[in-house]
């Protein structure tokens, strides 16, 4: 996956877009009377308010899923944003704050520059990610010791979860994935354990009483190497054509998983 260290690239692009909007807006106004500071403050406040609105509207739309796991509402790393709600909230706030003292045109032009960078960066990143990460060619091993090539899953939407028994977030999200596997029979779910023995995996499954299909062993962590995954858990969403549609690093909530699966239909 394309990232900057532990940070997803989309988060980095969003921060760069906010910085560009701030710098651009300030550059369009004179430095006298603290005008640049006030202009920059409006841009940053609009950005933060837009983020808050985007999250709240997304949670409201998927309230049923979030109510099943209330703590996931504040787990921002899980993802889940209503982009248009954020844009509308940020624009409305900027228009309101620039009705008198702060000049409107520099603020709106700065925000437009930031939005353009975010849109172009996001589209480019998505296109690059889809073109560089096909369904891995790795051949794993099932719990009976038989070879299980991942290529066999091509032809159906496929979700590959990279996990390990020692990984706390992996263990916490597993019931959510198990429930989705039962609810979406048209989607192949693959649980690719990274670097552990069959005894360790079987002991975990027995202790949790999870009913999972396609639990496979990746002793050499080949899937992580082929996809560039840098942390566990990581969940990859592939279309029926074998091309990557989405990536989630970290623990998945029910709401985010449901949203990703609906996007694949």
Short mmCIF file of C-alpha atoms in Angstrom, two decimals:
data_model
loop_
_atom_site.label_atom_id
_atom_site.label_comp_id
_atom_site.label_asym_id
_atom_site.label_seq_id
_atom_site.Cartn_x
_atom_site.Cartn_y
_atom_site.Cartn_z
CA UNK A 1 0.00 0.00 0.00
CA UNK A 2 1.06 3.56 -0.65
CA UNK A 3 1.75 5.32 2.63
CA UNK A 4 4.12 7.71 4.34
CA UNK A 5 5.53 5.66 7.18
CA UNK A 6 2.60 4.75 9.45
CA UNK A 7 0.31 7.38 7.89
CA UNK A 8 -2.07 6.63 4.99
CA UNK A 9 -1.26 8.81 1.99
CA UNK A 10 -4.80 10.22 1.84
CA UNK A 11 -4.29 11.67 5.33
CA UNK A 12 -0.99 13.19 4.21
CA UNK A 13 -2.65 14.66 1.10
CA UNK A 14 -5.44 16.16 3.23
CA UNK A 15 -2.90 17.85 5.51
CA UNK A 16 -0.96 19.17 2.50
CA UNK A 17 -4.20 20.50 1.02
CA UNK A 18 -4.98 22.34 4.27
CA UNK A 19 -1.46 23.81 4.31
CA UNK A 20 -1.74 24.95 0.69
CA UNK A 21 -5.12 26.56 1.38
CA UNK A 22 -3.69 28.39 4.40
CA UNK A 23 -0.57 29.64 2.61
CA UNK A 24 -2.44 30.63 -0.54
CA UNK A 25 -5.16 32.56 1.31
CA UNK A 26 -2.63 34.43 3.46
CA UNK A 27 -0.54 35.33 0.41
CA UNK A 28 -3.50 37.13 -1.19
CA UNK A 29 -4.00 39.67 1.61
CA UNK A 30 -1.72 42.41 2.95
CA UNK A 31 0.18 41.84 6.17
CA UNK A 32 -1.16 44.97 7.85
CA UNK A 33 -3.48 44.91 10.88
CA UNK A 34 -3.19 41.18 11.43
CA UNK A 35 -5.28 40.47 8.35
CA UNK A 36 -3.16 37.52 7.27
CA UNK A 37 -3.52 35.85 10.66
CA UNK A 38 -7.30 36.24 10.64
CA UNK A 39 -7.54 34.98 7.07
CA UNK A 40 -5.42 31.93 7.84
CA UNK A 41 -7.44 31.23 10.99
CA UNK A 42 -10.69 31.17 9.01
CA UNK A 43 -9.23 28.68 6.54
CA UNK A 44 -7.97 26.32 9.27
CA UNK A 45 -11.21 26.57 11.25
CA UNK A 46 -13.19 25.78 8.10
CA UNK A 47 -10.97 22.75 7.48
CA UNK A 48 -11.49 21.43 11.02
CA UNK A 49 -15.23 22.10 10.94
CA UNK A 50 -15.46 20.33 7.59
CA UNK A 51 -13.73 17.27 9.04
CA UNK A 52 -16.13 17.22 12.00
CA UNK A 53 -19.19 17.56 9.78
CA UNK A 54 -17.93 14.89 7.38
CA UNK A 55 -17.51 12.44 10.25
CA UNK A 56 -20.82 13.23 11.98
CA UNK A 57 -22.87 12.95 8.80
CA UNK A 58 -21.21 9.65 7.89
CA UNK A 59 -21.97 8.29 11.37
CA UNK A 60 -25.58 9.48 11.09
CA UNK A 61 -26.03 7.79 7.71
CA UNK A 62 -24.64 4.51 9.08
CA UNK A 63 -26.08 4.90 12.57
CA UNK A 64 -27.32 1.32 12.82
CA UNK A 65 -23.87 -0.10 12.22
CA UNK A 66 -22.17 2.35 14.57
CA UNK A 67 -24.66 1.76 17.38
CA UNK A 68 -23.60 -1.88 17.37
CA UNK A 69 -20.07 -0.66 18.25
CA UNK A 70 -20.45 2.80 19.83
CA UNK A 71 -16.72 3.27 20.48
CA UNK A 72 -16.05 3.03 16.76
CA UNK A 73 -17.69 6.46 16.37
CA UNK A 74 -14.63 8.15 17.85
CA UNK A 75 -12.08 5.81 16.28
CA UNK A 76 -11.13 8.16 13.45
CA UNK A 77 -8.42 5.88 12.11
CA UNK A 78 -11.18 3.49 11.10
CA UNK A 79 -12.15 5.89 8.35
CA UNK A 80 -15.63 6.91 7.27
CA UNK A 81 -16.29 10.43 6.00
CA UNK A 82 -19.08 12.15 4.07
CA UNK A 83 -17.03 14.27 1.68
CA UNK A 84 -19.89 16.44 0.44
CA UNK A 85 -21.07 17.19 3.97
CA UNK A 86 -17.57 18.33 4.86
CA UNK A 87 -17.29 20.54 1.77
CA UNK A 88 -20.68 22.16 2.41
CA UNK A 89 -19.93 22.78 6.10
CA UNK A 90 -16.49 24.25 5.37
CA UNK A 91 -17.84 26.51 2.62
CA UNK A 92 -20.80 27.68 4.71
CA UNK A 93 -18.51 28.52 7.62
CA UNK A 94 -16.09 30.42 5.38
CA UNK A 95 -18.92 32.44 3.82
CA UNK A 96 -20.29 33.30 7.25
CA UNK A 97 -16.92 34.33 8.71
CA UNK A 98 -16.06 36.52 5.70
CA UNK A 99 -19.25 38.55 5.71
CA UNK A 100 -17.54 41.63 7.20
CA UNK A 101 -13.96 41.90 8.54
CA UNK A 102 -12.07 39.07 6.80
CA UNK A 103 -11.91 39.36 2.98
CA UNK A 104 -13.95 36.64 1.30
CA UNK A 105 -12.15 36.21 -2.00
CA UNK A 106 -8.72 35.18 -0.59
CA UNK A 107 -10.34 32.69 1.78
CA UNK A 108 -12.43 31.06 -0.94
CA UNK A 109 -9.56 31.01 -3.43
CA UNK A 110 -7.27 29.45 -0.83
CA UNK A 111 -9.85 26.79 0.00
CA UNK A 112 -10.39 26.13 -3.71
CA UNK A 113 -6.64 25.64 -4.19
CA UNK A 114 -6.52 23.19 -1.28
CA UNK A 115 -9.59 21.32 -2.55
CA UNK A 116 -8.06 21.04 -6.03
CA UNK A 117 -4.85 19.58 -4.60
CA UNK A 118 -6.82 17.11 -2.49
CA UNK A 119 -8.98 16.00 -5.44
CA UNK A 120 -6.10 15.61 -7.89
CA UNK A 121 -3.94 13.88 -5.29
CA UNK A 122 -6.71 11.51 -4.27
CA UNK A 123 -7.60 10.55 -7.84
CA UNK A 124 -3.94 10.05 -8.76
CA UNK A 125 -3.30 7.96 -5.65
CA UNK A 126 -6.34 5.79 -6.30
CA UNK A 127 -5.34 5.21 -9.93
CA UNK A 128 -1.75 4.40 -8.96
CA UNK A 129 -2.80 2.05 -6.19
CA UNK A 130 -5.20 0.13 -8.44
CA UNK A 131 -2.58 -0.19 -11.16
CA UNK A 132 0.22 -1.40 -8.90
CA UNK A 133 -1.52 -3.90 -6.59
CA UNK A 134 -3.24 -6.83 -8.32
CA UNK A 135 -4.53 -9.86 -6.46
CA UNK A 136 -1.33 -11.44 -5.06
CA UNK A 137 0.06 -14.51 -6.80
CA UNK A 138 1.13 -16.06 -3.48
CA UNK A 139 0.41 -19.72 -2.80
CA UNK A 140 -0.59 -20.20 0.83
CA UNK A 141 -1.37 -23.34 2.83
CA UNK A 142 -4.71 -24.25 4.40
CA UNK A 143 -5.15 -25.77 7.86
CA UNK A 144 -5.05 -29.26 6.37
CA UNK A 145 -1.64 -28.64 4.81
CA UNK A 146 -2.90 -28.31 1.24
CA UNK A 147 -1.67 -25.58 -1.10
CA UNK A 148 -4.12 -22.71 -1.64
CA UNK A 149 -3.20 -20.22 -4.39
CA UNK A 150 -4.84 -16.82 -3.98
CA UNK A 151 -5.31 -16.68 -7.75
CA UNK A 152 -8.10 -19.23 -7.30
CA UNK A 153 -10.28 -16.49 -5.81
CA UNK A 154 -10.16 -14.30 -8.91
CA UNK A 155 -13.57 -13.98 -10.53
CA UNK A 156 -15.39 -12.94 -7.35
CA UNK A 157 -15.02 -9.88 -5.14
CA UNK A 158 -12.40 -10.89 -2.57
CA UNK A 159 -11.50 -9.54 0.85
CA UNK A 160 -8.06 -10.54 2.15
CA UNK A 161 -7.46 -9.96 5.84
CA UNK A 162 -3.84 -10.04 7.00
CA UNK A 163 -3.72 -10.98 10.66
CA UNK A 164 -1.93 -12.78 13.49
CA UNK A 165 -3.09 -14.26 16.79
CA UNK A 166 -0.77 -11.99 18.81
CA UNK A 167 -2.29 -8.87 17.24
CA UNK A 168 -4.90 -7.32 19.55
CA UNK A 169 -6.75 -5.29 16.86
CA UNK A 170 -6.81 -8.41 14.65
CA UNK A 171 -8.54 -10.38 17.39
CA UNK A 172 -11.04 -7.60 18.09
CA UNK A 173 -12.11 -7.21 14.46
CA UNK A 174 -12.35 -10.95 13.72
CA UNK A 175 -16.00 -11.39 14.87
CA UNK A 176 -17.02 -8.51 12.57
CA UNK A 177 -15.31 -10.20 9.62
CA UNK A 178 -16.77 -13.59 10.56
CA UNK A 179 -20.29 -12.13 10.57
CA UNK A 180 -19.70 -10.46 7.20
CA UNK A 181 -18.47 -13.73 5.71
CA UNK A 182 -21.83 -15.28 6.56
CA UNK A 183 -23.84 -12.25 5.41
CA UNK A 184 -22.07 -11.83 2.04
CA UNK A 185 -21.73 -15.26 0.41
CA UNK A 186 -21.12 -13.55 -2.95
CA UNK A 187 -17.82 -12.20 -1.58
CA UNK A 188 -14.80 -14.42 -0.88
CA UNK A 189 -13.19 -13.74 2.50
CA UNK A 190 -9.61 -14.93 2.98
CA UNK A 191 -7.96 -14.84 6.40
CA UNK A 192 -4.24 -14.90 5.63
CA UNK A 193 -2.36 -15.52 8.86
CA UNK A 194 1.11 -14.00 8.84
CA UNK A 195 4.03 -16.08 10.03
CA UNK A 196 2.41 -18.44 12.56
CA UNK A 197 2.07 -22.20 12.79
CA UNK A 198 -1.04 -24.27 12.22
CA UNK A 199 -1.04 -25.17 15.92
CA UNK A 200 -1.14 -21.51 16.96
CA UNK A 201 -3.94 -20.70 14.53
CA UNK A 202 -6.03 -23.73 15.49
CA UNK A 203 -5.64 -22.93 19.18
CA UNK A 204 -6.90 -19.40 18.53
CA UNK A 205 -9.90 -20.60 16.51
CA UNK A 206 -10.83 -23.16 19.15
CA UNK A 207 -10.54 -20.68 22.02
CA UNK A 208 -12.69 -18.07 20.25
CA UNK A 209 -15.11 -20.57 18.64
CA UNK A 210 -15.06 -18.54 15.47
CA UNK A 211 -16.46 -20.25 12.38
CA UNK A 212 -14.27 -19.05 9.52
CA UNK A 213 -13.78 -20.31 5.98
CA UNK A 214 -10.55 -19.82 4.02
CA UNK A 215 -8.17 -19.53 6.95
CA UNK A 216 -4.78 -19.80 5.27
CA UNK A 217 -1.19 -19.76 6.47
CA UNK A 218 1.34 -17.35 5.01
CA UNK A 219 4.45 -18.57 6.80
CA UNK A 220 6.83 -16.24 4.98
CA UNK A 221 4.47 -13.22 4.99
CA UNK A 222 4.61 -13.21 1.20
CA UNK A 223 1.28 -11.40 0.86
CA UNK A 224 2.52 -8.53 3.02
CA UNK A 225 5.63 -8.26 0.86
CA UNK A 226 3.71 -8.38 -2.44
CA UNK A 227 1.16 -5.76 -1.37
CA UNK A 228 3.51 -3.53 0.62
CA UNK A 229 1.46 -3.85 3.80
CA UNK A 230 3.33 -2.43 6.79
CA UNK A 231 1.12 -3.30 9.74
CA UNK A 232 -1.42 -5.76 11.07
CA UNK A 233 -4.28 -5.93 10.64
CA UNK A 234 -4.55 -4.86 7.03
CA UNK A 235 -7.60 -5.66 4.92
CA UNK A 236 -7.51 -5.54 1.12
CA UNK A 237 -10.63 -5.34 -1.04
CA UNK A 238 -10.29 -6.72 -4.58
CA UNK A 239 -12.89 -6.60 -7.32
CA UNK A 240 -13.91 -9.61 -9.37
CA UNK A 241 -11.35 -8.49 -11.96
CA UNK A 242 -8.54 -8.99 -9.45
CA UNK A 243 -7.78 -5.27 -9.14
CA UNK A 244 -7.50 -3.53 -5.81
CA UNK A 245 -10.53 -1.43 -4.89
CA UNK A 246 -9.73 -0.37 -1.35
CA UNK A 247 -7.32 -0.86 1.55
CA UNK A 248 -7.87 -0.52 5.27
CA UNK A 249 -4.96 -0.44 7.71
CA UNK A 250 -5.90 -1.06 11.33
CA UNK A 251 -8.96 -2.43 13.08
CA UNK A 252 -12.17 -2.49 11.03
CA UNK A 253 -15.48 -1.47 12.54
CA UNK A 254 -18.73 -3.03 11.38
CA UNK A 255 -19.80 0.30 9.83
CA UNK A 256 -16.64 0.72 7.73
CA UNK A 257 -16.64 -2.91 6.61
CA UNK A 258 -20.29 -2.67 5.54
CA UNK A 259 -19.54 0.49 3.58
CA UNK A 260 -16.57 -1.11 1.81
CA UNK A 261 -18.57 -4.23 0.93
CA UNK A 262 -21.44 -2.17 -0.48
CA UNK A 263 -18.96 -0.31 -2.67
CA UNK A 264 -17.81 -3.65 -4.13
CA UNK A 265 -21.29 -4.76 -5.19
#
